[in-house]
Amino acid sequence: MYSQGLIGADGRTDETPEFLEAFQQRIDAEDKIEPNDAMPEGYRRTLVRQIGQHAHSEIVGMLPEGNWITRAPSLRRKAALLAKVQDEGGHGLYLYSAAETLGVSREQMTEELHSGKAKYSSIFNYPTLSWADIGTIGWLVDGAAIMNQIPLCRCSFGPYARAMIRVCKEESFHQRQGYEIIMTLAQGTDAQKEMAQDSLNRWWWPALMMFGPHDGDSEHSDQSMKWKIKRFTNDELRQKFIDATVPQAEYLGLKIPDPELKWNEEKGGYDHGEIDWNEFWSVVKGNGRMNRDRIKARRAAWDNGAWVREAATAHAEKRRARKMAAE
Amino acid sequence: MVNTTPLWEVFIRPRNGLAHKHVGSLHAADEVMALQAARDVYTRRGEGNSVWVVPSAAVTASDPDQAGENFEPTGEKIYRHPTFYEIPEEVGNM
Amino acid sequence: MAVYNALLELADDHLVLGHRISEWCGHAPMLEEDLAMPNMALDLIGTSRTLYERAGQLEGKGQSEDDLAYLRGERDYRNCLLVERPNEDFAHTMLRQLYFAAFMHPYWVAAQQSSDEVVQGVAGKAQKEMAYHIRHAGEWVIRLGDGTEESAARMRDAVEALSIYVDELFDSSLAAQEAEAAGVLPSRADMRAEWDKTIAQVFDEALLAFPEVPFAQSGGREGLHDEGLGHMLAEMQSVYRAHPGARW
């Protein structure tokens, strides 16, 4: 899954112009930056924040889909969903590891998620209310994620790019899985069709919001583009997503809930209605339907697991001591 | 103080005949759990038939500031490469 | 019909336990375990699917794996009680897994001699999976048993709570006895020695003792379950049952 257009990144740096210039030359030459290389503090800070947000999104993203593992309506779907949610956990793990190369620990990042200091993709603050939502999440949310993640495979920071290559490889089944679910519903009973349409109605706009604010309103977007942490602007990616998705919805006979959606021959893409940015910012600021529940669930998992982690550490120390005594 | 679990680097051999290759890292309290976690995290799609885990703290890395002195002097020693030597075509492949 | 019922017992064991473990997904004590537990759940669910399908074929009434999984109520489920026990905490979950896998591993090894080709096939795959489950759950039982005071106390609680369900693993229902006599399935009672050995090895390192069990619980094979299974099935079957005949 995906961390939306970076929220509130701070790319300021205090380095000398010569240093920054030399760094920029490396970036322009498509040289990858590796963890131990000298880098502007702002570059490091931006990456820690972006990779952290991305990792948190994967982890929190396990919850809305996990909500349906126990109710999946066939054993085949159950296995696929379980494997998919497991993948999200794996992606979170790869991403935390990439951020850790920059000197921030997973525990630190976890605490920032739990305290509300760190953000994650606002899409996961919407509830999953029917089985169709599992299909829609795979189709739209993972579809939007792929739009974003493919360019990230060429990100200037080596560990992030490598993690993304792995993520993209694994993620390729997610969107297909989702589309297949929705397609089955769209070709099913009236109740199933209705379920599919209702789900698309609820997820369409939040999915568009995943790409982040308009380019003009996106702070620090320019700097991220210049550093090649980001390769396309929010609006460019959003447009690509809409253009790719509309025909897929048409194929299913589902209606995209945007009366202003219209093909624009001149630009070779769809025009669309305006996103409700009040809703977007409100969810980002923690006032979405599920914000509190998501963090509460993550915190509970962490707190309830504390004794397990402590036991593992205590046992490891005992093993070490016994080994030393035996030598 | 946050309790931190040690970090491990994971290496996987895709199949016999190939070298183990670094694939990523993970957290585990000890080597046995690290090995199991590596299996569960990094081999879910048949990625390999052998796993190594190494404590990240055990890795000694060269200093990027010394990259110039470490790796550039070799650049001009082109006589180490076969194309440096001219052999007439009639001699054939060598 | 006996073989059909015996295969359902086995399939139900695997599905119910797989479902229980899947309830952890996204809530594990650490991210690495959020990857490890679904692997175990997927192994179990995978095995249940093959067994349901085979049972449906032998029955010959056209029941699919999903019909068998989603349309039978709690009195029709034939799983043993151990697998339906709630997750409680990580200690319970890992011990339940160890107890089950320590039984299933030798069972599948023996089932490779089955007269039924499908059972043979499952056995070859499942015995490897169970060997890993024993290792993974076993290592955790050791760490929790010999970890901190709290983890040791929780581990002892789990042993206390789950050991009364162990004997049922080794009891063969009438259907199972027929399937065993026909050479389709191995005898459950034969697995006891191997199970005792596996558990003794782990408990020795985990500083745990297997308790005296004055009264073992059983009844799962007759559909006499604990109260939790009905809730589990109600949840699991809700979507499927709300749309009779729909495809998913």
XYZ file of C-alpha atoms in Angstrom:
669
model
C 0.000 0.000 0.000
C 1.084 3.513 0.127
C 1.844 6.592 2.048
C 0.166 9.535 0.441
C 1.858 12.657 -0.851
C 4.051 13.528 2.086
C 2.241 15.480 4.743
C 4.125 18.191 6.561
C 7.625 17.227 5.483
C 10.367 19.601 6.414
C 13.147 19.629 3.859
C 15.148 22.514 5.311
C 18.893 22.104 5.429
C 21.738 24.064 7.006
C 24.577 22.775 4.881
C 26.900 24.952 2.803
C 25.885 25.792 -0.757
C 28.922 23.860 -2.064
C 27.891 20.714 -0.237
C 24.313 20.993 -1.400
C 25.429 21.638 -4.953
C 27.696 18.578 -4.969
C 24.888 16.464 -3.523
C 22.464 17.732 -6.127
C 24.933 16.825 -8.860
C 25.018 13.256 -7.630
C 21.230 13.149 -7.659
C 21.045 14.682 -11.132
C 23.509 12.070 -12.372
C 21.073 9.397 -11.081
C 23.655 8.266 -8.552
C 21.921 6.386 -5.719
C 22.459 7.617 -2.186
C 23.331 4.920 0.336
C 22.849 5.108 4.119
C 26.422 5.967 5.097
C 26.868 8.624 2.418
C 26.984 12.261 3.379
C 23.549 13.760 2.774
C 21.789 16.987 3.647
C 20.006 16.778 6.957
C 16.790 17.797 5.209
C 17.118 14.882 2.778
C 17.567 12.483 5.657
C 14.681 14.004 7.593
C 12.360 13.926 4.600
C 13.181 10.289 3.939
C 12.782 9.201 7.539
C 9.395 10.831 7.595
C 8.251 9.561 4.218
C 9.468 5.979 4.677
C 8.053 6.004 8.205
C 4.648 7.199 6.957
C 4.755 4.607 4.258
C 5.619 1.827 6.729
C 2.917 2.940 9.164
C 0.392 2.942 6.322
C 1.184 -0.685 5.582
C 0.820 -1.662 9.215
C -2.363 0.282 9.896
C -3.632 -0.941 6.524
C -3.657 -4.483 7.893
C -6.568 -3.542 10.157
C -9.406 -2.614 7.769
C -8.727 -5.675 5.633
C -8.041 -7.869 8.634
C -11.580 -6.975 9.669
C -12.872 -9.373 6.991
C -10.442 -12.300 7.206
C -12.715 -14.120 9.620
C -15.767 -13.531 7.403
C -14.349 -14.143 3.934
C -17.138 -15.952 2.068
C -15.088 -18.796 0.609
C -12.007 -20.670 1.712
C -10.200 -19.596 -1.445
C -10.908 -15.926 -0.686
C -9.985 -16.417 2.933
C -6.561 -17.798 2.055
C -5.902 -15.063 -0.510
C -6.921 -12.290 1.865
C -4.839 -13.692 4.675
C -1.830 -13.890 2.368
C -2.472 -10.346 1.218
C -2.754 -8.860 4.691
C 0.371 -10.780 5.617
C 2.102 -9.146 2.651
C 1.144 -5.707 3.987
C 2.876 -6.618 7.230
C 5.911 -7.687 5.246
C 5.923 -4.407 3.350
C 5.797 -2.519 6.618
C 8.732 -4.579 7.788
C 10.828 -3.904 4.668
C 10.076 -0.207 4.933
C 10.874 0.069 8.629
C 14.164 -1.642 7.798
C 14.869 0.927 5.071
C 14.180 3.767 7.513
C 16.375 2.116 10.118
C 19.382 2.494 7.840
C 18.987 6.228 8.478
C 19.518 5.835 12.193
C 15.964 5.748 13.495
C 14.798 2.588 15.285
C 11.597 0.694 14.589
C 10.624 1.135 18.236
C 10.995 4.900 17.897
C 8.863 4.964 14.774
C 6.272 2.759 16.448
C 6.049 5.127 19.389
C 5.580 8.057 17.044
C 2.718 6.235 15.339
C 1.071 5.466 18.661
C 1.455 8.986 19.994
C -0.146 10.414 16.878
C 3.034 12.269 15.941
C 3.613 10.205 12.816
C 0.993 10.126 10.071
C -0.178 7.325 7.829
C -2.331 7.185 4.740
C -5.753 8.654 5.509
C -7.477 5.970 3.428
C -7.217 3.547 6.333
C -9.305 5.769 8.534
C -12.396 4.717 6.625
C -14.292 1.638 7.823
C -14.690 -1.592 5.827
C -18.424 -2.222 5.895
C -18.989 -5.079 3.494
C -17.132 -7.886 1.767
C -17.124 -5.752 -1.366
C -14.818 -3.323 0.423
C -12.118 -5.965 0.336
C -12.434 -6.036 -3.424
C -12.539 -2.263 -3.713
C -9.504 -1.817 -1.499
C -7.528 -4.212 -3.657
C -8.718 -2.626 -6.869
C -8.645 1.089 -6.008
C -6.408 1.465 -2.992
C -3.756 -0.960 -4.166
C -4.206 0.393 -7.663
C -3.464 3.889 -6.410
C -0.591 2.500 -4.384
C 0.965 0.899 -7.440
C 0.795 4.207 -9.339
C 2.875 5.703 -6.584
C 5.156 2.841 -5.815
C 6.413 2.074 -9.269
C 8.174 5.445 -9.565
C 9.469 4.989 -6.024
C 11.449 1.978 -7.230
C 13.697 4.618 -8.855
C 13.880 6.813 -5.759
C 17.342 8.302 -5.172
C 17.740 6.620 -1.776
C 19.035 3.079 -2.355
C 17.411 1.188 0.547
C 14.002 2.761 -0.130
C 14.215 1.966 -3.829
C 15.245 -1.626 -3.090
C 12.413 -2.081 -0.587
C 9.975 -0.728 -3.151
C 11.154 -3.145 -5.820
C 10.358 -5.994 -3.467
C 7.036 -4.442 -2.499
C 5.977 -3.886 -6.112
C 6.827 -7.460 -7.035
C 4.688 -8.818 -4.232
C 1.928 -6.296 -4.667
C 1.179 -7.282 -8.208
C -1.287 -9.908 -7.026
C -3.119 -7.551 -4.680
C -4.842 -5.412 -7.244
C -5.798 -8.389 -9.387
C -7.168 -10.138 -6.319
C -9.320 -7.105 -5.556
C -10.555 -6.651 -9.092
C -11.483 -10.309 -9.306
C -13.566 -9.997 -6.134
C -15.410 -6.947 -7.465
C -15.871 -8.531 -10.867
C -17.428 -11.618 -9.279
C -19.811 -9.381 -7.323
C -20.627 -7.222 -10.329
C -21.586 -10.352 -12.256
C -23.431 -11.854 -9.311
C -26.840 -11.460 -7.683
C -28.590 -8.101 -7.402
C -27.573 -7.883 -3.771
C -23.950 -8.497 -4.728
C -24.064 -5.868 -7.475
C -25.508 -3.401 -5.046
C -22.788 -4.252 -2.560
C -20.143 -3.582 -5.205
C -21.635 -0.242 -6.264
C -22.093 0.905 -2.668
C -18.498 0.078 -1.967
C -17.234 1.987 -5.009
C -19.374 4.946 -3.949
C -17.749 5.030 -0.553
C -14.116 4.449 -1.606
C -13.776 6.422 -4.830
C -13.147 9.830 -3.317
C -10.959 8.646 -0.462
C -8.894 6.750 -3.063
C -8.365 9.975 -5.038
C -7.310 11.686 -1.831
C -4.528 9.132 -1.395
C -2.420 11.077 -3.877
C -2.301 14.010 -1.507
C -3.153 17.685 -1.921
C -3.058 19.536 -5.235
C 0.455 20.312 -6.417
C 0.002 23.985 -5.613
C -0.972 23.169 -2.002
C 1.626 20.495 -1.402
C 4.376 21.901 0.797
C 7.917 20.828 0.029
C 6.848 18.838 -2.994
C 9.335 20.720 -5.180
C 12.265 19.844 -2.974
C 11.297 16.160 -2.933
C 11.081 16.184 -6.722
C 14.461 17.856 -6.987
C 16.004 15.246 -4.732
C 14.264 12.506 -6.698
C 12.607 11.146 -3.591
C 9.452 11.746 -5.547
C 9.279 11.422 -9.310
C 5.806 12.624 -10.249
C 3.596 15.243 -8.704
C 0.435 14.359 -6.776
C -1.841 15.635 -9.539
C 0.046 13.810 -12.279
C -0.309 10.518 -10.465
C -3.951 11.145 -9.620
C -4.724 11.807 -13.263
C -2.951 8.618 -14.323
C -4.956 6.682 -11.778
C -8.296 8.072 -12.919
C -7.502 7.454 -16.567
C -6.577 3.858 -15.825
C -9.501 3.147 -13.507
C -12.511 4.576 -15.337
C -12.449 1.963 -18.123
C -12.066 -0.786 -15.514
C -15.237 0.415 -13.794
C -17.036 0.601 -17.128
C -16.088 -2.969 -17.868
C -17.754 -3.993 -14.621
C -20.847 -1.954 -15.303
C -20.257 0.087 -12.168
C -20.754 3.822 -12.010
C -18.074 6.111 -10.695
C -19.739 8.492 -8.228
C -18.630 11.698 -9.913
C -21.213 13.474 -12.103
C -18.513 15.742 -13.493
C -16.360 12.905 -14.739
C -15.927 13.373 -18.476
C -13.403 12.374 -21.134
C -11.404 15.346 -22.325
C -10.157 14.628 -25.830
C -7.810 17.578 -25.829
C -5.823 16.578 -22.782
C -6.235 12.862 -23.464
C -7.547 12.233 -19.986
C -10.616 12.520 -17.799
C -11.825 15.726 -16.200
C -13.225 15.142 -12.763
C -15.067 16.871 -9.969
C -13.323 18.584 -7.076
C -12.213 16.556 -4.103
C -13.610 17.529 -0.720
C -10.399 18.854 0.757
C -12.033 19.705 4.060
C -12.733 16.052 4.538
C -9.169 15.191 3.544
C -7.542 17.559 6.027
C -9.978 16.630 8.724
C -9.081 12.933 8.374
C -5.362 13.730 8.196
C -5.679 15.707 11.402
C -7.150 12.704 13.181
C -10.878 13.267 12.839
C -11.729 10.454 10.455
C -14.241 7.831 11.447
C -11.609 5.247 12.302
C -8.543 7.272 13.380
C -8.980 6.572 17.071
C -9.868 2.923 16.653
C -6.910 2.252 14.379
C -4.372 3.714 16.757
C -6.060 2.066 19.700
C -5.813 -1.323 17.984
C -2.140 -0.820 17.133
C -1.345 0.325 20.620
C -3.193 -2.637 22.125
C -1.248 -5.086 19.955
C 2.012 -3.450 21.006
C 1.171 -3.188 24.699
C -0.306 -6.669 24.940
C 2.783 -8.020 23.237
C 5.241 -6.297 25.555
C 5.574 -9.281 27.865
C 6.327 -11.540 24.882
C 9.090 -9.266 23.633
C 10.509 -8.932 27.133
C 10.489 -12.703 27.551
C 12.317 -13.166 24.250
C 14.965 -10.664 25.311
C 15.310 -12.200 28.782
C 15.642 -15.669 27.308
C 18.258 -14.498 24.823
C 20.305 -13.088 27.693
C 20.059 -16.360 29.582
C 21.199 -18.272 26.510
C 24.156 -15.975 26.080
C 25.126 -16.325 29.728
C 24.857 -20.122 29.582
C 26.924 -20.256 26.434
C 29.634 -18.085 27.978
C 29.643 -20.211 31.133
C 30.000 -23.360 29.055
C 32.992 -22.028 27.115
C 14.002 3.851 27.587
C 12.651 1.880 24.663
C 13.435 -1.805 24.688
C 15.072 -2.546 21.327
C 15.316 -5.997 19.834
C 18.539 -6.644 17.879
C 18.597 -6.158 14.128
C 19.743 -8.979 11.803
C 20.803 -8.967 8.166
C 19.282 -11.723 6.050
C 20.993 -13.529 3.167
C 19.274 -16.027 0.926
C 20.583 -18.493 -1.615
C 18.025 -18.758 -4.399
C 19.240 -22.214 -5.380
C 22.287 -24.412 -5.163
C 25.132 -23.131 -7.256
C 24.415 -19.480 -6.467
C 25.795 -17.338 -3.655
C 23.771 -16.151 -0.676
C 22.568 -12.654 -1.402
C 21.534 -9.912 0.976
C 17.755 -9.503 0.889
C 16.921 -7.321 3.872
C 16.809 -7.229 7.628
C 14.550 -7.978 10.575
C 14.378 -7.917 14.360
C 14.747 -10.915 16.632
C 15.943 -11.524 20.171
C 18.266 -14.406 19.271
C 19.680 -16.305 16.319
C 17.134 -19.132 16.353
C 14.193 -16.746 16.181
C 16.030 -14.627 13.627
C 16.403 -17.636 11.357
C 12.726 -18.550 11.690
C 11.655 -14.966 11.099
C 13.869 -14.825 8.008
C 12.164 -17.946 6.705
C 8.705 -16.553 7.447
C 9.364 -13.053 6.103
C 11.699 -13.521 3.171
C 10.911 -16.936 1.658
C 7.140 -16.808 1.220
C 7.333 -17.122 -2.537
C 9.969 -19.773 -2.959
C 12.827 -17.264 -2.933
C 15.453 -19.711 -1.765
C 16.668 -22.930 -0.223
C 19.139 -21.638 2.339
C 19.150 -18.707 4.761
C 21.900 -16.932 6.683
C 21.265 -14.405 9.423
C 24.018 -12.164 10.756
C 23.710 -9.632 13.577
C 23.745 -6.223 11.897
C 26.102 -5.062 14.615
C 28.659 -7.617 13.390
C 29.002 -5.947 9.993
C 32.040 -3.724 9.538
C 31.556 -1.331 6.657
C 34.026 0.785 4.724
C 33.761 4.530 5.180
C 32.151 6.328 2.237
C 34.524 9.256 2.904
C 37.376 6.907 2.057
C 35.686 5.647 -1.082
C 38.082 7.714 -3.199
C 41.267 6.348 -1.719
C 39.802 2.852 -1.473
C 38.329 2.333 -4.868
C 39.565 4.908 -7.331
C 43.264 3.976 -7.592
C 42.260 0.743 -9.279
C 40.641 2.613 -12.139
C 43.820 3.372 -14.036
C 45.253 -0.130 -13.792
C 43.693 -1.144 -17.023
C 46.402 -3.752 -17.660
C 44.410 -5.998 -15.307
C 41.748 -6.354 -17.965
C 42.081 -8.660 -20.974
C 41.137 -5.965 -23.471
C 44.363 -4.114 -22.619
C 46.338 -6.613 -24.675
C 46.355 -6.694 -28.435
C 46.345 -10.103 -30.015
C 46.073 -10.456 -33.790
C 42.745 -11.763 -34.943
C 44.362 -14.714 -36.745
C 45.330 -16.152 -33.400
C 41.683 -16.665 -32.599
C 39.860 -16.442 -29.325
C 42.029 -16.078 -26.248
C -19.833 -42.525 4.811
C -17.423 -43.378 7.621
C -14.450 -42.157 5.619
C -16.368 -39.016 4.708
C -17.025 -38.325 8.378
C -13.472 -39.122 9.389
C -12.094 -36.739 6.766
C -14.501 -34.049 7.963
C -13.137 -34.439 11.485
C -9.642 -33.830 10.198
C -10.687 -30.985 7.915
C -12.595 -29.282 10.723
C -9.571 -29.522 13.011
C -7.470 -27.722 10.427
C -9.979 -25.072 9.460
C -10.949 -24.195 13.018
C -7.354 -23.895 14.164
C -6.376 -21.984 11.027
C -9.256 -19.611 11.626
C -8.261 -19.103 15.244
C -4.694 -18.205 14.282
C -5.930 -15.908 11.544
C -7.705 -13.890 14.253
C -4.239 -12.690 15.295
C -3.495 -11.125 11.930
C -2.489 -7.500 12.497
C -2.428 -7.851 16.286
C 0.689 -9.932 16.953
C 3.250 -9.020 19.626
C 5.787 -8.094 16.943
C 5.797 -7.564 13.222
C 7.859 -10.692 12.549
C 5.143 -12.744 14.228
C 2.498 -10.999 12.131
C 4.249 -12.679 9.214
C 4.819 -16.027 10.919
C 1.288 -16.688 12.157
C -0.470 -16.245 8.805
C 2.007 -18.755 7.373
C 0.770 -21.297 9.890
C -2.863 -20.370 9.312
C -2.417 -20.718 5.548
C -0.870 -24.169 5.950
C -3.837 -25.308 8.015
C -6.520 -23.749 5.832
C -4.858 -25.187 2.751
C -4.949 -28.674 4.210
C -8.579 -28.285 5.253
C -9.559 -27.333 1.716
C -8.069 -30.473 0.202
C -9.706 -32.629 2.855
C -13.128 -31.015 2.439
C -12.935 -31.447 -1.278
C -12.009 -35.097 -0.910
C -14.754 -35.660 1.652
C -17.279 -34.066 -0.720
C -16.141 -36.310 -3.581
C -16.444 -39.446 -1.465
C -19.871 -38.412 -0.271
C -20.918 -37.973 -3.861
C -23.681 -35.424 -3.275
C -21.911 -32.555 -4.960
C -20.961 -30.658 -1.812
C -18.073 -28.278 -2.386
C -15.404 -27.362 0.130
C -17.321 -24.169 0.847
C -20.635 -25.948 1.329
C -18.978 -28.144 3.922
C -17.178 -25.285 5.637
C -19.938 -22.696 5.554
C -23.222 -24.534 5.798
C -22.715 -26.832 8.751
C -23.565 -25.496 12.190
C -21.740 -26.063 15.435
C -23.465 -29.372 16.192
C -22.271 -30.665 12.830
C -18.674 -29.578 13.228
C -16.498 -32.513 14.222
C -13.259 -30.854 15.326
C -11.581 -31.735 18.587
C -11.969 -29.249 21.437
C -8.302 -28.215 21.583
C -8.363 -26.375 18.253
C -11.445 -24.321 19.048
C -10.069 -22.971 22.332
C -9.853 -19.181 22.132
C -6.520 -17.494 21.510
C -6.411 -15.943 25.005
C -2.802 -14.766 24.824
C 0.332 -15.595 22.890
C 1.274 -18.316 25.402
C -2.033 -20.145 24.918
C -1.837 -19.745 21.173
C 1.672 -21.140 20.874
C 1.010 -24.023 23.253
C -2.200 -24.974 21.422
C -0.201 -24.960 18.200
C 2.558 -27.093 19.670
C 0.093 -29.635 21.084
C -1.713 -29.935 17.777
C 1.364 -30.047 15.555
C 3.075 -32.576 17.836
C 0.093 -34.823 17.168
C -0.353 -34.102 13.472
C 3.280 -34.522 12.497
C 3.574 -38.242 13.246
C -0.017 -38.653 12.041
C 0.800 -37.306 8.594
C 4.034 -39.255 8.447
C 1.987 -42.413 9.005
C -0.742 -41.248 6.612
C 1.726 -41.340 3.742
C 0.864 -45.046 3.657
C -2.829 -44.249 3.190
C -4.807 -46.286 0.684
C -6.365 -43.007 -0.475
C -4.230 -41.100 -2.939
C -5.507 -37.684 -1.909
C -4.759 -38.359 1.740
C -1.291 -39.544 0.726
C -0.730 -36.311 -1.148
C -1.849 -34.099 1.720
C 0.238 -36.112 4.134
C 3.430 -35.516 2.178
C 2.935 -31.768 2.220
C 1.405 -31.432 5.683
C 4.024 -33.417 7.569
C 6.645 -30.851 6.550
C 4.394 -27.993 7.571
C 3.726 -29.592 10.931
C 7.435 -30.157 11.525
C 7.925 -26.419 11.131
C 4.958 -25.591 13.372
C 6.480 -27.761 16.086
C 9.741 -25.859 15.743
C 8.205 -22.419 15.670
C 5.660 -22.921 18.440
C 8.149 -25.009 20.404
C 10.817 -22.304 20.341
C 8.270 -19.820 21.607
C 7.101 -22.125 24.388
C 10.742 -22.429 25.440
C 11.292 -18.677 25.398
C 8.130 -17.898 27.294
C 8.594 -20.736 29.771
C 12.170 -19.697 30.462
C 11.839 -15.945 29.906
C 10.570 -13.536 32.537
C 8.531 -14.273 35.634
C 5.424 -13.022 33.898
C 5.923 -15.080 30.769
C 6.645 -18.212 32.816
C 3.456 -17.689 34.819
C 1.419 -17.200 31.640
C 2.964 -20.299 30.128
C 2.069 -22.340 33.201
C -1.492 -21.012 32.990
C -1.674 -22.112 29.379
C -0.435 -25.603 30.253
C -2.986 -25.789 33.027
C -5.787 -24.639 30.734
C -5.041 -26.686 27.611
C -3.761 -30.006 28.899
C -7.267 -31.295 29.607
C -7.917 -31.283 25.844
C -4.930 -33.408 24.897
C -6.332 -36.905 25.384
C -9.110 -36.282 22.901
C -6.505 -35.992 20.148
C -5.746 -39.693 20.510
C -9.337 -40.945 20.591
C -10.714 -42.322 17.367
C -14.408 -41.841 16.755
C -16.364 -44.718 15.261
C -16.017 -43.134 11.839
C -12.287 -42.750 12.327
C -11.983 -46.361 13.485
C -13.628 -47.527 10.277
C -11.390 -45.326 8.177
C -8.387 -46.658 10.072
C -9.482 -50.254 9.572
C -9.853 -49.527 5.857
C -6.284 -48.244 5.713
C -7.315 -44.711 4.768
C -6.117 -43.070 7.978
C -3.602 -44.022 10.657
C -4.662 -44.908 14.175
C -4.726 -41.861 16.419
C -3.726 -43.743 19.540
C -0.441 -44.710 17.860
C 0.755 -41.120 17.976
C 0.871 -40.879 21.754
C 4.471 -41.998 22.280
C 5.818 -39.583 19.691
C 3.686 -36.756 21.094
C 4.906 -37.393 24.635
C 8.488 -37.330 23.410
C 8.101 -34.041 21.510
C 6.382 -32.324 24.410
C 8.855 -33.653 26.955
C 11.753 -32.245 24.949
C 10.206 -28.807 24.679
C 8.935 -28.721 28.268
C 12.339 -29.744 29.554
C 13.899 -26.637 28.016
C 10.895 -24.499 28.852
C 11.068 -25.465 32.538
C 7.486 -26.680 32.350
C 5.885 -29.870 33.629
C 2.982 -31.650 32.005
C 0.316 -31.840 34.706
C -1.757 -34.719 35.958
C -5.049 -34.584 34.105
C -7.712 -35.968 36.440
C -10.522 -35.509 33.944
C -9.886 -35.048 30.251
C -12.488 -33.221 28.182
C -13.908 -34.665 24.999
C -17.014 -34.526 22.844
C -15.881 -32.526 19.836
C -16.136 -35.539 17.541
C -19.834 -35.827 18.422
C -20.401 -32.131 17.883
C -20.459 -31.382 21.620
C -18.376 -28.229 21.641
C -17.577 -25.379 23.958
C -19.599 -22.205 23.701
C -16.970 -20.351 21.668
C -17.241 -22.410 18.484
C -20.769 -21.262 17.713
C -19.633 -17.651 17.775
C -16.663 -18.429 15.612
C -18.831 -20.150 13.015
C -21.519 -17.465 13.148
C -18.884 -14.934 12.201
C -17.143 -17.106 9.657
C -20.354 -18.122 7.888
C -22.240 -14.829 8.067
C -21.642 -13.547 4.539
C -21.918 -16.924 2.876
C -25.219 -17.726 4.583
C -26.708 -14.289 3.977
C -26.556 -14.862 0.210
C -27.703 -18.420 -0.517
C -26.389 -19.722 -3.787
C -24.215 -16.712 -4.562
C -20.750 -17.111 -6.045
C -17.828 -15.301 -4.437
